[in-house]
Backbone as CSV, one residue per row, in Angstrom:
resi,resn,N_x,N_y,N_z,CA_x,CA_y,CA_z,C_x,C_y,C_z
1,GLN,26.772,11.508,26.230,25.679,12.058,25.785,24.618,12.278,26.738
2,VAL,23.974,13.429,26.711,22.832,13.959,27.437,21.549,13.055,27.086
3,GLN,21.105,12.587,28.179,19.889,11.982,27.952,18.972,11.901,28.987
4,LEU,17.618,12.027,29.040,16.525,11.766,29.947,15.704,10.957,29.451
5,GLN,15.342,9.929,30.450,14.392,8.931,30.084,13.228,8.881,31.110
6,ALA,12.156,9.181,30.546,10.914,9.090,31.440,10.021,8.003,31.369
7,SER,9.609,7.531,32.415,8.980,6.248,32.314,8.080,6.311,33.219
8,GLY,7.055,5.188,33.513,5.961,4.944,34.563,4.651,5.279,34.203
9,GLY,4.321,5.783,33.291,2.953,6.441,32.819,2.199,5.147,32.698
10,GLY,0.789,5.123,32.512,-0.177,3.771,32.247,-1.371,4.278,32.371
11,LEU,-2.435,3.497,32.343,-3.957,3.667,32.756,-3.976,3.255,33.939
12,VAL,-4.949,4.467,34.587,-4.979,4.320,35.948,-6.790,4.916,36.213
13,GLN,-7.282,4.273,37.281,-8.784,4.724,37.361,-8.767,6.057,38.252
14,PRO,-9.667,6.946,38.068,-9.630,8.015,39.054,-9.499,7.696,40.505
15,GLY,-8.750,8.496,41.205,-8.417,8.455,42.434,-7.061,7.506,42.681
16,GLY,-6.639,6.900,41.780,-5.339,5.999,41.620,-4.017,6.784,41.812
17,SER,-3.084,6.024,41.688,-1.741,6.805,41.755,-0.710,6.108,40.792
18,LEU,0.108,6.837,40.371,1.275,6.357,39.738,2.429,7.167,39.985
19,ARG,3.537,6.612,39.784,4.994,7.213,40.042,5.888,7.098,38.586
20,LEU,6.035,8.343,38.350,6.956,8.554,37.018,8.185,8.826,37.407
21,SER,9.212,8.220,36.581,10.509,8.321,36.671,11.113,8.922,35.627
22,CYS,12.346,9.761,35.928,13.048,10.411,34.752,14.551,9.955,35.290
23,ALA,15.079,9.249,34.434,16.430,8.789,34.471,17.508,9.748,33.788
24,ALA,18.324,10.150,34.294,19.375,10.858,33.481,20.780,10.228,33.300
25,SER,21.178,10.376,32.155,22.586,9.948,31.890,23.512,10.924,30.983
26,GLY,24.578,10.938,31.324,25.482,11.884,30.585,25.775,13.201,31.555
27,PHE,24.937,13.263,32.597,25.048,14.428,33.545,24.486,14.124,34.838
28,THR,24.906,14.939,35.834,24.429,14.510,37.184,23.330,15.589,37.636
29,LEU,22.275,14.933,38.085,20.799,15.715,38.066,20.858,16.613,39.278
30,THR,21.928,16.430,40.148,22.107,17.477,41.345,22.277,18.606,40.665
31,ARG,22.948,18.628,39.690,23.438,19.878,39.247,22.641,20.814,38.436
32,SER,21.364,20.118,38.245,20.500,20.781,37.249,19.086,20.783,38.001
33,THR,18.070,21.995,37.523,16.646,21.837,38.045,16.093,20.809,36.938
34,VAL,15.456,19.900,37.658,14.607,19.014,36.880,13.091,19.389,37.074
35,GLY,12.422,19.257,35.690,10.962,19.685,35.942,10.150,18.834,35.138
36,TRP,8.728,18.811,35.440,7.806,18.006,34.682,6.742,18.918,34.116
37,PHE,6.587,18.481,32.819,5.566,19.164,32.132,4.639,18.078,31.576
38,ARG,3.521,18.453,31.212,2.420,17.701,30.362,1.600,18.458,29.491
39,GLN,1.238,17.660,28.530,0.539,18.119,27.351,-0.414,17.352,27.136
40,ALA,-1.731,17.591,27.124,-2.830,17.001,26.968,-3.399,17.319,25.505
41,PRO,-4.055,16.505,24.746,-4.512,16.580,23.318,-5.188,18.055,23.374
42,GLY,-4.796,18.785,22.119,-5.242,20.009,22.037,-4.952,21.017,22.818
43,LYS,-4.094,20.718,23.781,-3.708,22.016,24.822,-2.202,22.158,24.608
44,GLU,-1.717,23.322,25.262,-0.392,23.635,25.303,0.255,22.882,26.273
45,ARG,1.430,22.735,26.254,2.296,22.116,27.169,2.304,22.966,28.452
46,GLU,2.369,22.124,29.600,1.990,22.762,30.894,3.072,22.616,31.804
47,TRP,3.753,23.240,32.634,4.645,23.120,33.715,3.703,22.686,34.822
48,ILE,4.228,21.651,35.450,3.445,21.245,36.679,4.355,21.087,38.068
49,SER,5.599,20.618,37.787,6.400,20.791,39.010,7.935,20.771,38.541
50,CYS,8.763,21.188,39.755,10.142,20.956,39.481,11.041,21.012,40.723
51,MET,12.069,20.461,40.781,13.002,20.708,42.000,14.308,21.427,41.527
52,LYS,14.486,22.619,42.038,15.518,23.425,41.675,16.916,22.951,42.453
53,HIS,17.948,22.805,41.683,19.105,22.341,42.151,19.791,23.595,42.977
54,SER,19.650,24.791,42.976,20.091,25.707,43.523,19.812,25.836,45.267
55,ASP,18.363,25.297,45.319,17.912,25.128,46.808,17.253,24.086,47.269
56,ASN,17.335,23.051,46.125,16.594,21.768,46.626,15.220,21.912,46.994
57,ARG,14.511,22.755,46.400,13.231,22.910,46.751,12.289,22.426,45.668
58,PRO,11.071,21.757,46.062,10.212,21.416,45.204,8.971,22.457,44.936
59,TYR,8.556,22.843,43.434,7.843,23.619,43.156,6.498,23.007,42.613
60,TYR,5.470,23.453,42.806,4.331,22.784,42.006,3.248,23.874,41.434
61,THR,2.750,23.503,40.326,1.493,24.119,39.986,0.279,23.894,40.916
62,ASP,-0.466,25.167,41.050,-1.624,24.640,42.017,-2.616,23.749,41.567
63,SER,-2.677,23.363,40.673,-3.741,22.093,40.275,-3.118,20.734,40.746
64,VAL,-1.752,20.676,41.062,-1.389,19.275,41.610,-0.939,19.499,43.072
65,LYS,-0.754,20.763,43.798,-0.510,20.757,44.862,-1.195,19.796,45.845
66,GLY,-0.493,19.205,46.837,-1.046,18.303,47.706,-1.287,16.982,47.208
67,ARG,-1.424,16.689,45.784,-1.543,15.185,45.085,-0.266,15.011,44.462
68,PHE,0.691,15.533,44.179,1.675,15.116,43.355,2.804,15.759,44.388
69,THR,4.010,14.922,44.447,5.302,14.943,45.200,6.698,14.691,44.292
70,ILE,7.453,15.751,44.127,8.582,15.342,43.179,9.642,15.052,44.241
71,SER,10.599,14.095,43.934,11.713,13.719,44.828,12.929,13.432,43.810
72,ARG,13.909,13.093,44.546,15.260,12.769,43.789,16.114,11.791,44.674
73,ASP,16.621,10.892,43.617,17.307,9.828,44.224,18.914,10.274,43.543
74,THR,19.551,10.801,44.360,21.042,11.066,43.729,21.693,9.809,43.346
75,ALA,21.869,8.727,44.467,22.536,7.568,44.027,22.025,6.945,42.513
76,LYS,20.663,7.125,42.424,20.223,6.684,41.013,20.234,7.673,39.784
77,ASN,20.486,8.707,40.020,20.420,10.092,39.133,19.159,10.284,38.410
78,THR,18.122,10.010,39.466,16.427,9.999,38.908,15.869,10.675,39.531
79,VAL,14.847,11.423,38.961,13.867,12.223,39.604,12.717,11.457,39.472
80,TYR,11.745,11.654,40.490,10.297,10.795,40.567,9.273,11.942,40.689
81,LEU,8.193,11.751,40.201,7.068,12.334,40.332,5.851,11.368,40.930
82,GLN,5.578,11.355,42.088,4.584,10.503,42.740,3.268,11.259,42.611
83,MET,2.349,10.657,41.912,0.749,11.321,41.530,0.114,10.523,42.186
84,ASN,-0.782,10.986,43.181,-1.769,10.386,44.041,-3.177,11.045,43.535
85,SER,-4.096,10.452,43.947,-5.611,11.132,43.604,-5.837,11.661,42.286
86,LEU,-5.280,10.904,41.343,-5.405,11.141,39.941,-6.849,11.714,39.378
87,GLU,-6.972,12.347,38.607,-8.359,12.903,38.052,-7.968,12.682,36.448
88,PRO,-9.402,12.620,35.819,-9.192,12.513,34.403,-8.702,13.585,33.756
89,GLU,-8.616,14.942,34.378,-8.038,16.026,33.836,-6.454,16.075,33.941
90,ASP,-6.251,14.836,34.649,-4.618,14.683,34.673,-3.938,13.976,33.323
91,THR,-4.925,13.652,32.568,-4.750,12.739,31.367,-3.555,13.633,30.416
92,ALA,-2.644,13.194,30.225,-1.759,13.595,29.280,-0.388,12.836,28.969
93,VAL,0.463,13.406,28.021,1.848,12.956,27.904,2.494,13.560,28.914
94,TYR,3.217,13.149,29.746,4.212,13.741,30.805,5.607,13.839,30.403
95,TYR,6.381,14.819,30.308,7.821,15.123,29.894,8.562,15.368,31.234
96,CYS,9.718,14.979,31.277,10.668,15.499,32.119,11.740,16.461,31.347
97,ALA,12.197,17.276,32.157,13.283,18.334,31.319,14.105,18.602,32.599
98,SER,15.288,19.266,31.821,16.480,19.634,32.918,17.034,20.796,32.481
99,GLY,17.874,21.639,33.368,18.289,22.853,32.978,19.100,23.327,33.930
100,SER,20.316,23.891,33.562,21.318,24.159,34.667,21.313,25.698,34.974
101,ARG,20.651,26.606,34.335,20.697,27.902,34.420,19.295,28.641,34.553
102,ILE,18.288,27.572,35.461,16.997,28.184,35.633,17.009,28.747,36.875
103,ILE,16.165,29.949,36.880,16.171,30.777,38.168,14.502,30.475,38.523
104,THR,14.219,31.096,39.923,12.613,30.952,40.173,11.760,31.340,39.213
105,SER,12.237,32.615,38.624,11.242,33.415,37.775,11.033,32.501,36.568
106,THR,11.872,31.676,36.007,11.794,31.057,34.718,11.547,29.337,35.240
107,ILE,11.205,29.064,36.136,10.808,27.519,36.394,9.867,26.831,35.445
108,ARG,8.805,27.927,35.287,7.735,27.615,34.582,7.917,27.629,32.863
109,MET,8.775,28.068,32.589,8.938,28.291,30.949,9.733,27.093,30.428
110,ALA,9.060,26.322,29.446,9.614,25.444,28.735,10.959,25.710,28.176
111,ARG,11.040,27.054,27.559,12.371,27.289,26.772,13.573,27.400,27.827
112,ALA,13.430,27.457,29.069,14.561,27.601,29.950,15.240,26.420,30.131
113,TYR,14.521,25.226,29.793,15.201,23.754,30.094,15.837,23.367,28.771
114,ASP,16.989,22.828,29.051,18.149,22.493,27.919,17.542,21.102,27.409
115,TYR,17.462,20.204,28.335,17.126,18.686,27.825,15.821,18.365,28.047
116,TRP,15.358,17.219,27.152,13.924,16.821,27.552,13.877,15.199,27.243
117,GLY,13.088,14.430,28.078,12.917,13.129,27.789,11.631,12.990,26.718
118,GLN,11.463,11.944,26.491,10.815,11.755,25.317,9.011,11.469,25.804
119,GLY,8.890,11.438,27.078,7.331,11.645,27.007,6.880,10.113,27.506
120,THR,6.055,10.272,28.599,5.262,8.948,28.825,3.948,9.281,29.129
121,GLN,2.866,8.577,28.324,1.434,8.877,28.585,0.665,8.309,29.813
122,VAL,-0.060,9.072,30.424,-0.708,8.923,31.653,-2.284,9.169,31.271
123,THR,-2.808,8.091,31.429,-4.343,8.077,31.246,-5.118,7.775,32.448
124,VAL,-6.067,8.795,32.824,-6.815,8.539,34.034,-8.314,8.285,33.696
125,SER,-8.829,7.210,33.748,-10.028,6.867,33.223,-10.793,5.413,33.850
126,SER,-11.981,5.642,33.970,-12.736,4.519,34.613,-13.226,3.658,33.396
């Protein structure tokens, strides 16, 4: 059974850091593109980062470049999102997702991803 388990969210002060984890079971992450999305209250789900399996490259939306880093631990079959210099605008539910047929032009499209984790809440507040 294919599953993604997202974890690591929490409450952090502005300027703080969190590391989100996305653990996969039932399939190998190295054969899939893994992405992170977030959804703030009243807003649409937003793509923020992914690591493509075809070229092993990280991709980021402009608002998180230089602050967030995506990485993969193949031994643990887990993808991480290290989030530094967090801002109140980063407050959202964060989701990880995976897909095996994603190309560069579709990395930002939620519908391109086949499997989704349950989401983890990140709250940035003083």
